[in-house]
């Protein structure tokens, strides 16, 4: 016997959906988890770019060495850069905000709505000793700073699906060679929001360095 289906909008539809319990995450410090997350991001970018990674031991203010082998490099078939990783909760660049859709009108509005432009840079603060190491010039091996911005809650760091794995939010890179130290103990630098650190950006960095230029 077929049972009648409830009408849409009935009493059943008004009941709240059962809450999904939060996973029991480990007690590792959030800062340690942030470091692990950005290392995972770096490994994914290096893998997609066809680069090898090495971690200096013990490190001396530099987290990773990335090497790129290609026949087009001018001096050697392999070039290497040094990478310093940083991770932060702070608010970074925001994407352009699209205006909400408008209902069709007889006449167009007198003043068009212009989307907000994304911020060209965002601020990041470094200890002066650390900045001095990244800003030193000239150098035998170029250095870059890679800053990852993550959501404050670990619940929002990762989304996995059958066709993709999303890490939030993003890494940005900059070359601080020659940057002045201006603060008493710490100095704020500006990170360009256009320099998203991905496999294409890494290959372009290595191509410039392989031709004898800067990152």
CSV table of C-alpha atoms in Angstrom, one decimal:
chain,number,residue,atom,x,y,z
A,1,UNK,CA,0.0,0.0,0.0
A,2,UNK,CA,1.4,3.4,-1.0
A,3,UNK,CA,1.6,6.0,1.7
A,4,UNK,CA,0.7,9.6,0.9
A,5,UNK,CA,3.7,12.0,0.7
A,6,UNK,CA,3.6,15.0,3.0
A,7,UNK,CA,2.8,18.3,1.4
A,8,UNK,CA,5.8,20.7,1.0
A,9,UNK,CA,5.9,23.2,3.9
A,10,UNK,CA,4.2,20.9,6.3
A,11,UNK,CA,5.1,20.2,9.9
A,12,UNK,CA,8.0,18.0,9.0
A,13,UNK,CA,9.7,20.7,7.0
A,14,UNK,CA,9.6,23.0,10.0
A,15,UNK,CA,11.7,20.7,12.2
A,16,UNK,CA,15.4,21.7,12.4
A,17,UNK,CA,17.9,19.4,10.8
A,18,UNK,CA,19.9,17.3,13.2
A,19,UNK,CA,23.2,19.0,14.1
A,20,UNK,CA,26.3,17.3,12.9
A,21,UNK,CA,28.7,16.9,15.9
A,22,UNK,CA,32.1,18.5,15.5
A,23,UNK,CA,35.0,16.1,15.1
A,24,UNK,CA,37.2,15.5,18.1
A,25,UNK,CA,40.4,17.3,16.9
A,26,UNK,CA,43.7,16.7,18.5
A,27,UNK,CA,45.1,18.9,21.2
A,28,UNK,CA,48.1,20.1,19.2
A,29,UNK,CA,48.7,23.8,19.5
A,30,UNK,CA,47.0,25.9,16.7
A,31,UNK,CA,50.3,27.5,15.8
A,32,UNK,CA,51.8,24.1,15.2
A,33,UNK,CA,48.8,23.1,13.1
A,34,UNK,CA,49.2,26.3,11.0
A,35,UNK,CA,52.8,25.5,10.4
A,36,UNK,CA,51.9,22.0,9.2
A,37,UNK,CA,49.1,23.4,6.9
A,38,UNK,CA,51.5,25.8,5.2
A,39,UNK,CA,54.1,23.1,4.7
A,40,UNK,CA,51.4,21.0,3.0
A,41,UNK,CA,50.6,24.0,0.7
A,42,UNK,CA,54.2,24.4,-0.2
A,43,UNK,CA,54.6,20.7,-1.0
A,44,UNK,CA,51.6,20.8,-3.3
A,45,UNK,CA,52.9,23.8,-5.2
A,46,UNK,CA,56.4,22.3,-5.5
A,47,UNK,CA,55.0,19.0,-6.8
A,48,UNK,CA,52.8,20.7,-9.4
A,49,UNK,CA,55.8,22.9,-10.5
A,50,UNK,CA,58.1,19.9,-10.8
A,51,UNK,CA,60.5,21.2,-8.1
A,52,UNK,CA,62.4,19.4,-5.4
A,53,UNK,CA,62.3,20.4,-1.7
A,54,UNK,CA,65.0,20.3,0.9
A,55,UNK,CA,64.8,21.4,4.5
A,56,UNK,CA,68.1,22.7,6.1
A,57,UNK,CA,69.0,21.1,9.4
A,58,UNK,CA,69.5,22.8,11.6
A,59,UNK,CA,67.7,25.8,10.0
A,60,UNK,CA,69.1,29.3,10.4
A,61,UNK,CA,66.2,31.6,9.7
A,62,UNK,CA,65.3,29.8,6.4
A,63,UNK,CA,62.7,27.0,6.3
A,64,UNK,CA,63.1,25.4,2.9
A,65,UNK,CA,65.2,25.2,-0.2
A,66,UNK,CA,63.4,24.8,-3.5
A,67,UNK,CA,65.3,23.6,-6.6
A,68,UNK,CA,64.2,23.7,-10.2
A,69,UNK,CA,65.9,21.8,-13.1
A,70,UNK,CA,65.4,22.9,-16.7
A,71,UNK,CA,67.7,23.1,-19.8
A,72,UNK,CA,66.9,26.7,-20.3
A,73,UNK,CA,68.7,28.0,-17.2
A,74,UNK,CA,71.7,30.1,-18.1
A,75,UNK,CA,74.3,29.2,-15.5
A,76,UNK,CA,73.4,25.7,-14.4
A,77,UNK,CA,70.6,23.3,-15.3
A,78,UNK,CA,69.4,23.5,-11.7
A,79,UNK,CA,68.7,26.7,-9.7
A,80,UNK,CA,67.7,27.0,-6.1
A,81,UNK,CA,65.9,29.6,-4.0
A,82,UNK,CA,65.4,29.9,-0.2
A,83,UNK,CA,61.9,30.2,1.2
A,84,UNK,CA,60.8,31.5,4.6
A,85,UNK,CA,57.2,30.5,5.5
A,86,UNK,CA,54.9,32.5,7.7
A,87,UNK,CA,51.2,31.8,8.6
A,88,UNK,CA,48.7,34.3,10.1
A,89,UNK,CA,45.1,34.8,11.0
A,90,UNK,CA,45.2,38.4,10.1
A,91,UNK,CA,42.9,39.8,7.5
A,92,UNK,CA,44.4,39.7,4.1
A,93,UNK,CA,43.3,41.0,0.6
A,94,UNK,CA,39.6,40.7,-0.1
A,95,UNK,CA,38.3,39.8,-3.6
A,96,UNK,CA,36.2,42.3,-5.5
A,97,UNK,CA,32.6,42.4,-4.2
A,98,UNK,CA,30.1,41.9,-6.9
A,99,UNK,CA,26.9,44.0,-6.6
A,100,UNK,CA,23.6,42.0,-6.0
A,101,UNK,CA,21.5,41.3,-9.1
A,102,UNK,CA,19.0,44.1,-9.9
A,103,UNK,CA,15.4,43.6,-11.0
A,104,UNK,CA,14.8,44.8,-14.6
A,105,UNK,CA,13.9,48.4,-14.8
A,106,UNK,CA,12.4,50.6,-17.5
A,107,UNK,CA,15.4,53.0,-17.3
A,108,UNK,CA,19.0,52.3,-16.3
A,109,UNK,CA,20.2,53.8,-13.0
A,110,UNK,CA,21.8,57.2,-13.2
A,111,UNK,CA,24.9,56.1,-11.3
A,112,UNK,CA,26.2,52.5,-11.9
A,113,UNK,CA,27.3,50.4,-9.0
A,114,UNK,CA,31.0,49.8,-9.1
A,115,UNK,CA,32.4,46.7,-7.4
A,116,UNK,CA,35.0,47.3,-4.6
A,117,UNK,CA,38.5,46.8,-5.9
A,118,UNK,CA,40.6,44.2,-4.1
A,119,UNK,CA,43.3,45.6,-1.7
A,120,UNK,CA,46.6,45.8,-3.6
A,121,UNK,CA,48.7,44.9,-0.6
A,122,UNK,CA,48.3,43.7,3.0
A,123,UNK,CA,50.5,44.3,6.0
A,124,UNK,CA,52.7,41.8,7.7
A,125,UNK,CA,55.1,42.4,10.6
A,126,UNK,CA,58.5,40.7,11.0
A,127,UNK,CA,61.1,40.8,13.7
A,128,UNK,CA,64.0,43.1,12.7
A,129,UNK,CA,66.6,40.4,12.8
A,130,UNK,CA,64.5,38.2,10.6
A,131,UNK,CA,63.8,41.0,8.1
A,132,UNK,CA,67.5,41.9,8.0
A,133,UNK,CA,68.3,38.3,6.9
A,134,UNK,CA,65.6,38.3,4.2
A,135,UNK,CA,66.6,41.8,3.0
A,136,UNK,CA,70.3,41.2,2.7
A,137,UNK,CA,71.8,42.0,-0.7
A,138,UNK,CA,73.6,41.0,-2.8
A,139,UNK,CA,73.2,37.3,-2.2
A,140,UNK,CA,74.4,34.0,-3.8
A,141,UNK,CA,71.0,32.4,-3.4
A,142,UNK,CA,67.9,34.4,-3.6
A,143,UNK,CA,65.3,34.4,-0.8
A,144,UNK,CA,61.5,34.9,-0.8
A,145,UNK,CA,59.0,35.2,2.0
A,146,UNK,CA,55.8,33.2,1.6
A,147,UNK,CA,52.9,34.3,3.9
A,148,UNK,CA,49.8,32.1,4.2
A,149,UNK,CA,46.5,33.5,5.5
A,150,UNK,CA,44.2,31.0,7.2
A,151,UNK,CA,40.7,31.3,8.8
A,152,UNK,CA,40.7,31.6,12.6
A,153,UNK,CA,38.8,28.3,13.0
A,154,UNK,CA,40.4,25.0,12.0
A,155,UNK,CA,36.9,23.9,11.0
A,156,UNK,CA,37.3,26.2,7.9
A,157,UNK,CA,40.8,25.2,6.8
A,158,UNK,CA,40.0,22.2,4.7
A,159,UNK,CA,37.3,21.0,2.3
A,160,UNK,CA,37.6,17.6,0.5
A,161,UNK,CA,35.5,16.3,-2.3
A,162,UNK,CA,35.6,13.6,-4.9
A,163,UNK,CA,37.3,15.9,-7.4
A,164,UNK,CA,39.2,18.5,-5.4
A,165,UNK,CA,40.8,19.4,-2.1
A,166,UNK,CA,40.5,23.0,-1.0
A,167,UNK,CA,42.9,24.6,1.4
A,168,UNK,CA,41.9,28.0,2.8
A,169,UNK,CA,42.8,30.6,2.2
A,170,UNK,CA,46.0,31.4,0.2
A,171,UNK,CA,49.7,32.0,0.2
A,172,UNK,CA,51.4,35.1,-1.2
A,173,UNK,CA,55.1,35.7,-1.9
A,174,UNK,CA,57.4,38.6,-2.0
A,175,UNK,CA,61.1,39.4,-2.4
A,176,UNK,CA,62.3,41.6,0.5
A,177,UNK,CA,65.9,42.1,-0.8
A,178,UNK,CA,66.9,45.7,0.0
A,179,UNK,CA,63.9,46.4,2.3
A,180,UNK,CA,64.8,48.9,5.0
A,181,UNK,CA,64.5,48.0,8.7
A,182,UNK,CA,62.4,50.9,10.2
A,183,UNK,CA,60.9,49.7,13.5
A,184,UNK,CA,62.6,49.5,16.9
A,185,UNK,CA,62.1,45.8,17.2
A,186,UNK,CA,59.7,44.9,14.5
A,187,UNK,CA,59.0,46.2,11.0
A,188,UNK,CA,55.8,46.1,9.0
A,189,UNK,CA,56.2,45.1,5.3
A,190,UNK,CA,53.6,45.2,2.5
A,191,UNK,CA,52.8,41.9,0.7
A,192,UNK,CA,51.5,42.4,-2.8
A,193,UNK,CA,48.1,40.7,-3.2
A,194,UNK,CA,48.8,40.0,-6.8
A,195,UNK,CA,51.6,37.6,-6.0
A,196,UNK,CA,49.6,34.5,-5.3
A,197,UNK,CA,52.0,31.6,-4.6
A,198,UNK,CA,51.1,28.7,-6.9
A,199,UNK,CA,52.9,26.4,-9.3
A,200,UNK,CA,52.8,28.9,-12.2
A,201,UNK,CA,54.3,31.6,-10.0
A,202,UNK,CA,57.0,29.3,-8.7
A,203,UNK,CA,58.0,28.3,-12.3
A,204,UNK,CA,58.1,32.0,-13.3
A,205,UNK,CA,60.3,32.8,-10.3
A,206,UNK,CA,62.7,30.0,-11.2
A,207,UNK,CA,62.8,31.0,-14.8
A,208,UNK,CA,63.8,34.6,-13.8
A,209,UNK,CA,66.5,33.3,-11.4
A,210,UNK,CA,67.7,30.8,-13.9
A,211,UNK,CA,68.3,33.7,-16.4
A,212,UNK,CA,70.4,35.5,-13.8
A,213,UNK,CA,67.7,37.8,-12.5
A,214,UNK,CA,65.8,38.3,-9.3
A,215,UNK,CA,62.7,36.3,-8.2
